[in-house]
Tab-separated table of C-alpha atoms in Angstrom:
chain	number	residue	atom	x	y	z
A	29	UNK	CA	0.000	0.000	0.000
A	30	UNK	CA	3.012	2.380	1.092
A	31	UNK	CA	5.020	1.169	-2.247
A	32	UNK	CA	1.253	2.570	-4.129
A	33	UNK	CA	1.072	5.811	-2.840
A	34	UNK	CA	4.918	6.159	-3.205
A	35	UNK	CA	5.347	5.338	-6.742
A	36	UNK	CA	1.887	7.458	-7.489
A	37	UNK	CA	3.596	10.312	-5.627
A	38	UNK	CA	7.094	10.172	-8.053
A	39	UNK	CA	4.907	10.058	-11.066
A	40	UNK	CA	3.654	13.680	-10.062
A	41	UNK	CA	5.685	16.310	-11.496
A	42	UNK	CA	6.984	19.030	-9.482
A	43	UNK	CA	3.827	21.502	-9.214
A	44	UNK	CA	1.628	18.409	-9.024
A	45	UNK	CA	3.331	17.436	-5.585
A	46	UNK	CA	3.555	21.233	-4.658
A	47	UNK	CA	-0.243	21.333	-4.659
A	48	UNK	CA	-0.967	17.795	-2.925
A	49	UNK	CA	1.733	19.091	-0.074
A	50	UNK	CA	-0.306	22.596	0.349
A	51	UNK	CA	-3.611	20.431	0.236
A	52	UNK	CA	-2.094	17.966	3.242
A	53	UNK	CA	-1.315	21.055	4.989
A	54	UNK	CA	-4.760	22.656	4.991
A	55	UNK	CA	-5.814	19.474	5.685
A	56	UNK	CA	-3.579	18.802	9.090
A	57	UNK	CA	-4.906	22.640	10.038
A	58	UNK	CA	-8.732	22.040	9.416
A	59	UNK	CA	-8.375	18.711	11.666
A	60	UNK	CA	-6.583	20.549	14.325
A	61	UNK	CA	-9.219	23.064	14.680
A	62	UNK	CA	-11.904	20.612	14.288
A	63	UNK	CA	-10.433	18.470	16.782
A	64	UNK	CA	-8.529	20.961	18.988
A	65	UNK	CA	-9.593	24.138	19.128
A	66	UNK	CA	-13.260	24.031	18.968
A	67	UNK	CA	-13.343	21.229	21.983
A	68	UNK	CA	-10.918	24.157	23.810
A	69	UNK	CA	-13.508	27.609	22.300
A	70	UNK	CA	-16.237	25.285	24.241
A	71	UNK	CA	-14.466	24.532	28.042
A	72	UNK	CA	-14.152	28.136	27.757
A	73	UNK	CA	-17.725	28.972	27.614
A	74	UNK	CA	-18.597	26.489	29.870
A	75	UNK	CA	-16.055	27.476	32.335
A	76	UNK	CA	-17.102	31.213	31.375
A	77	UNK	CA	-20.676	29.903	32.096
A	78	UNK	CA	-19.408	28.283	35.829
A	79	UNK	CA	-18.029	31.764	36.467
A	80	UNK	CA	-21.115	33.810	36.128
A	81	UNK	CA	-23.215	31.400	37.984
A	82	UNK	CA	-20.744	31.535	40.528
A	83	UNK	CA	-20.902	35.190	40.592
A	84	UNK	CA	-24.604	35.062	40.665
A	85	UNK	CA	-24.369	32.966	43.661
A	86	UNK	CA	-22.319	35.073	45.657
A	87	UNK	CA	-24.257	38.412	44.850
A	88	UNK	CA	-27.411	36.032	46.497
A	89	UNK	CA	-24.644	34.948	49.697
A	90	UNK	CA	-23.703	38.424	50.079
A	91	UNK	CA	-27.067	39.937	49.856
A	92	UNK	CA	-28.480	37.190	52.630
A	93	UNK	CA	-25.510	38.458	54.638
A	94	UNK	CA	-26.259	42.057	54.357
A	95	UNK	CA	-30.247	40.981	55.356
A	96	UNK	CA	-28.835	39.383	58.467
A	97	UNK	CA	-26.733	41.687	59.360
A	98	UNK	CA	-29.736	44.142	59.325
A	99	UNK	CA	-31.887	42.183	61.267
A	100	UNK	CA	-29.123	41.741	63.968
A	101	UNK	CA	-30.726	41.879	67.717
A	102	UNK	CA	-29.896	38.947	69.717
A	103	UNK	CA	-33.237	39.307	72.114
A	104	UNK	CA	-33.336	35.521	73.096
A	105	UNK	CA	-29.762	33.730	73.590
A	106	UNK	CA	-29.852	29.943	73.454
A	107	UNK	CA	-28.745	29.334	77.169
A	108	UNK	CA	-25.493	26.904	76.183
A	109	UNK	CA	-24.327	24.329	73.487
A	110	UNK	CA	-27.301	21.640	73.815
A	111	UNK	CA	-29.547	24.890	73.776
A	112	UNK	CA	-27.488	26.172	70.347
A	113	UNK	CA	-28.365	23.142	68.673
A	114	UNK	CA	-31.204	22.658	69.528
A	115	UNK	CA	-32.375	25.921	68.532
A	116	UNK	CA	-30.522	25.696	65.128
A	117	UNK	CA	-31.976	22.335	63.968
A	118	UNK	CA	-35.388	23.323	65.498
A	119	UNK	CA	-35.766	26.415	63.135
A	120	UNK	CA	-34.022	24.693	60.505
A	121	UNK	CA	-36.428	21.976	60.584
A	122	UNK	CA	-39.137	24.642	60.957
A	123	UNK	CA	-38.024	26.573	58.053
A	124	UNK	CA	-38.212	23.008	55.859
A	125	UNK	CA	-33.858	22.916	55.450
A	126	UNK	CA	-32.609	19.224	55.658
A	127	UNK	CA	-30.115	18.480	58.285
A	128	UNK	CA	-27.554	15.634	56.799
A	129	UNK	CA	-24.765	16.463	60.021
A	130	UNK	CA	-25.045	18.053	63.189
A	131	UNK	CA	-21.594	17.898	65.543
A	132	UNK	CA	-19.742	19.938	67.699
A	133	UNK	CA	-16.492	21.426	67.484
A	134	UNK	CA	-13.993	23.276	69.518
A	135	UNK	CA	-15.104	26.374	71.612
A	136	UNK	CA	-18.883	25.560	71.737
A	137	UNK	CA	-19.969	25.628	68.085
A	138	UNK	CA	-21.413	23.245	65.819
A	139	UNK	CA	-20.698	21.973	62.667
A	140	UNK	CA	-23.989	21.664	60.312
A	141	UNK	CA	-24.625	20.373	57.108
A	142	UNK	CA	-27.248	20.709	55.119
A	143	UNK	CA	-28.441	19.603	52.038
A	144	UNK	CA	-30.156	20.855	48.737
A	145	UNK	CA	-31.227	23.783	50.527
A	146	UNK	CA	-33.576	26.432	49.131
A	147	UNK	CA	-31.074	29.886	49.198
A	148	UNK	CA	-33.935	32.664	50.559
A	149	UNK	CA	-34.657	29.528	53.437
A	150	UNK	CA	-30.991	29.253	54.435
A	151	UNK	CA	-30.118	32.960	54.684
A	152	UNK	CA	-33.532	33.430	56.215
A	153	UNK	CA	-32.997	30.725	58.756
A	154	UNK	CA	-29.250	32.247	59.583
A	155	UNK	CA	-30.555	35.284	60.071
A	156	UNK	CA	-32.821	34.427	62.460
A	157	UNK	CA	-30.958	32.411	64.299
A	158	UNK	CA	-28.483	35.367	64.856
A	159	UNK	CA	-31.461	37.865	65.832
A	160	UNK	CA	-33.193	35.352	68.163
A	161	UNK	CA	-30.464	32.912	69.730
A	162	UNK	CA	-27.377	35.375	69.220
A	163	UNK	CA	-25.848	32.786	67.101
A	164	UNK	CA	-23.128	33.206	64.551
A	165	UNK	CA	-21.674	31.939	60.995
A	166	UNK	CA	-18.125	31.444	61.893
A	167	UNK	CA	-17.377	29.399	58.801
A	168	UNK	CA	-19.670	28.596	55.405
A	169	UNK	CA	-19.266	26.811	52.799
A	170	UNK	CA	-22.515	27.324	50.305
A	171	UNK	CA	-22.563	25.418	46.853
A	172	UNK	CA	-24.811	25.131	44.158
A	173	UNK	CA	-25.969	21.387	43.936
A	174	UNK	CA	-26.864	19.594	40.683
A	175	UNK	CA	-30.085	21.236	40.974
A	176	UNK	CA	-28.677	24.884	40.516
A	177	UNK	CA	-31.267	26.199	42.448
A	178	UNK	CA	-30.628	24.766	45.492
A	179	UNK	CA	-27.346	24.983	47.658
A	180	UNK	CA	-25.396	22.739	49.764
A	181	UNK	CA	-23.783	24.158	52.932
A	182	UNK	CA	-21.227	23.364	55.258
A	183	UNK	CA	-21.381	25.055	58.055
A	184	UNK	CA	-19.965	26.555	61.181
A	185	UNK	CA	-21.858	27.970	63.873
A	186	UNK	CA	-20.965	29.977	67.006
A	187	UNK	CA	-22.787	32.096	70.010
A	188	UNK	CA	-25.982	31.795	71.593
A	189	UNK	CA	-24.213	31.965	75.533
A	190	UNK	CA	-22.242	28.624	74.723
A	191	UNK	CA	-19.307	29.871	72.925
């Protein structure tokens, strides 16, 4: 087959294999943009596409912060670390969140996660559970899960008397 193409080539005269070289090279470069750069043009997007909804979700994280913030007041502390968590799953249960962990950690607080969370619930629920119980976010971790419009969280809590 090699001994075909070879002898086929040497009967070509000098333009003839000019033009089927040029033609092999426009052929290598349309297969390496087919094959190379297009697959690379679309991880961009999609990765450009990651970024803004990442964006998005921490425009919605920082705007539950600033409504907790403003509703700041601490007018019932949870009386200890039993009372802490029992006031945060309580009100999380209350405000329909579901608890997958509940544990404490060092200094009084408790580690919480939750799963596929509705966003306006979970800063809602925070909030209130500064205002009421005096307890604080001293660590979150808040991601969108394969439902986009629900979050996961990891979080740590601190305050309420215990900490």
């Amino acid at each position: 087959m090699i001994s075909i193409a070879r002898d086929w080539i040497e009967g070509l005269s000098g333009g003839e294999r000019l033009l089927i070289t040029a033609a092999a090279a426009l052929a290598v470069i349309l297969a390496a943009t087919v094959f190379a750069l297009a697959p690379l043009r679309e991880a961009r997007s999609d990765a450009r596409l990651a970024y803004e909804d990442s964006a998005s979700l921490l425009s919605e994280v920082r705007a539950g912060v600033a409504q907790a913030a403003s509703q700041r007041g601490r007018n019932a502390p949870a009386d200890a670390a039993g009372g802490a968590r029992a006031a945060a799953t309580s009100t999380a249960i209350a405000r329909g969140l579901s608890i997958a962990r509940v544990s404490p950690v060092d200094r009084g607080g408790l580690s919480m996660r939750l799963e596929a969370a509705d966003p306006e619930a979970l800063y809602a629920w925070l909030a209130e559970l500064d205002a009421r119980y005096g307890i604080e976010v001293r660590r979150a971790s808040i991601r969108r899960n394969a439902a986009a419009e629900r979050v996961e969280a990891d979080l740590v809590l601190s305050g309420g008397g215990g900490s």
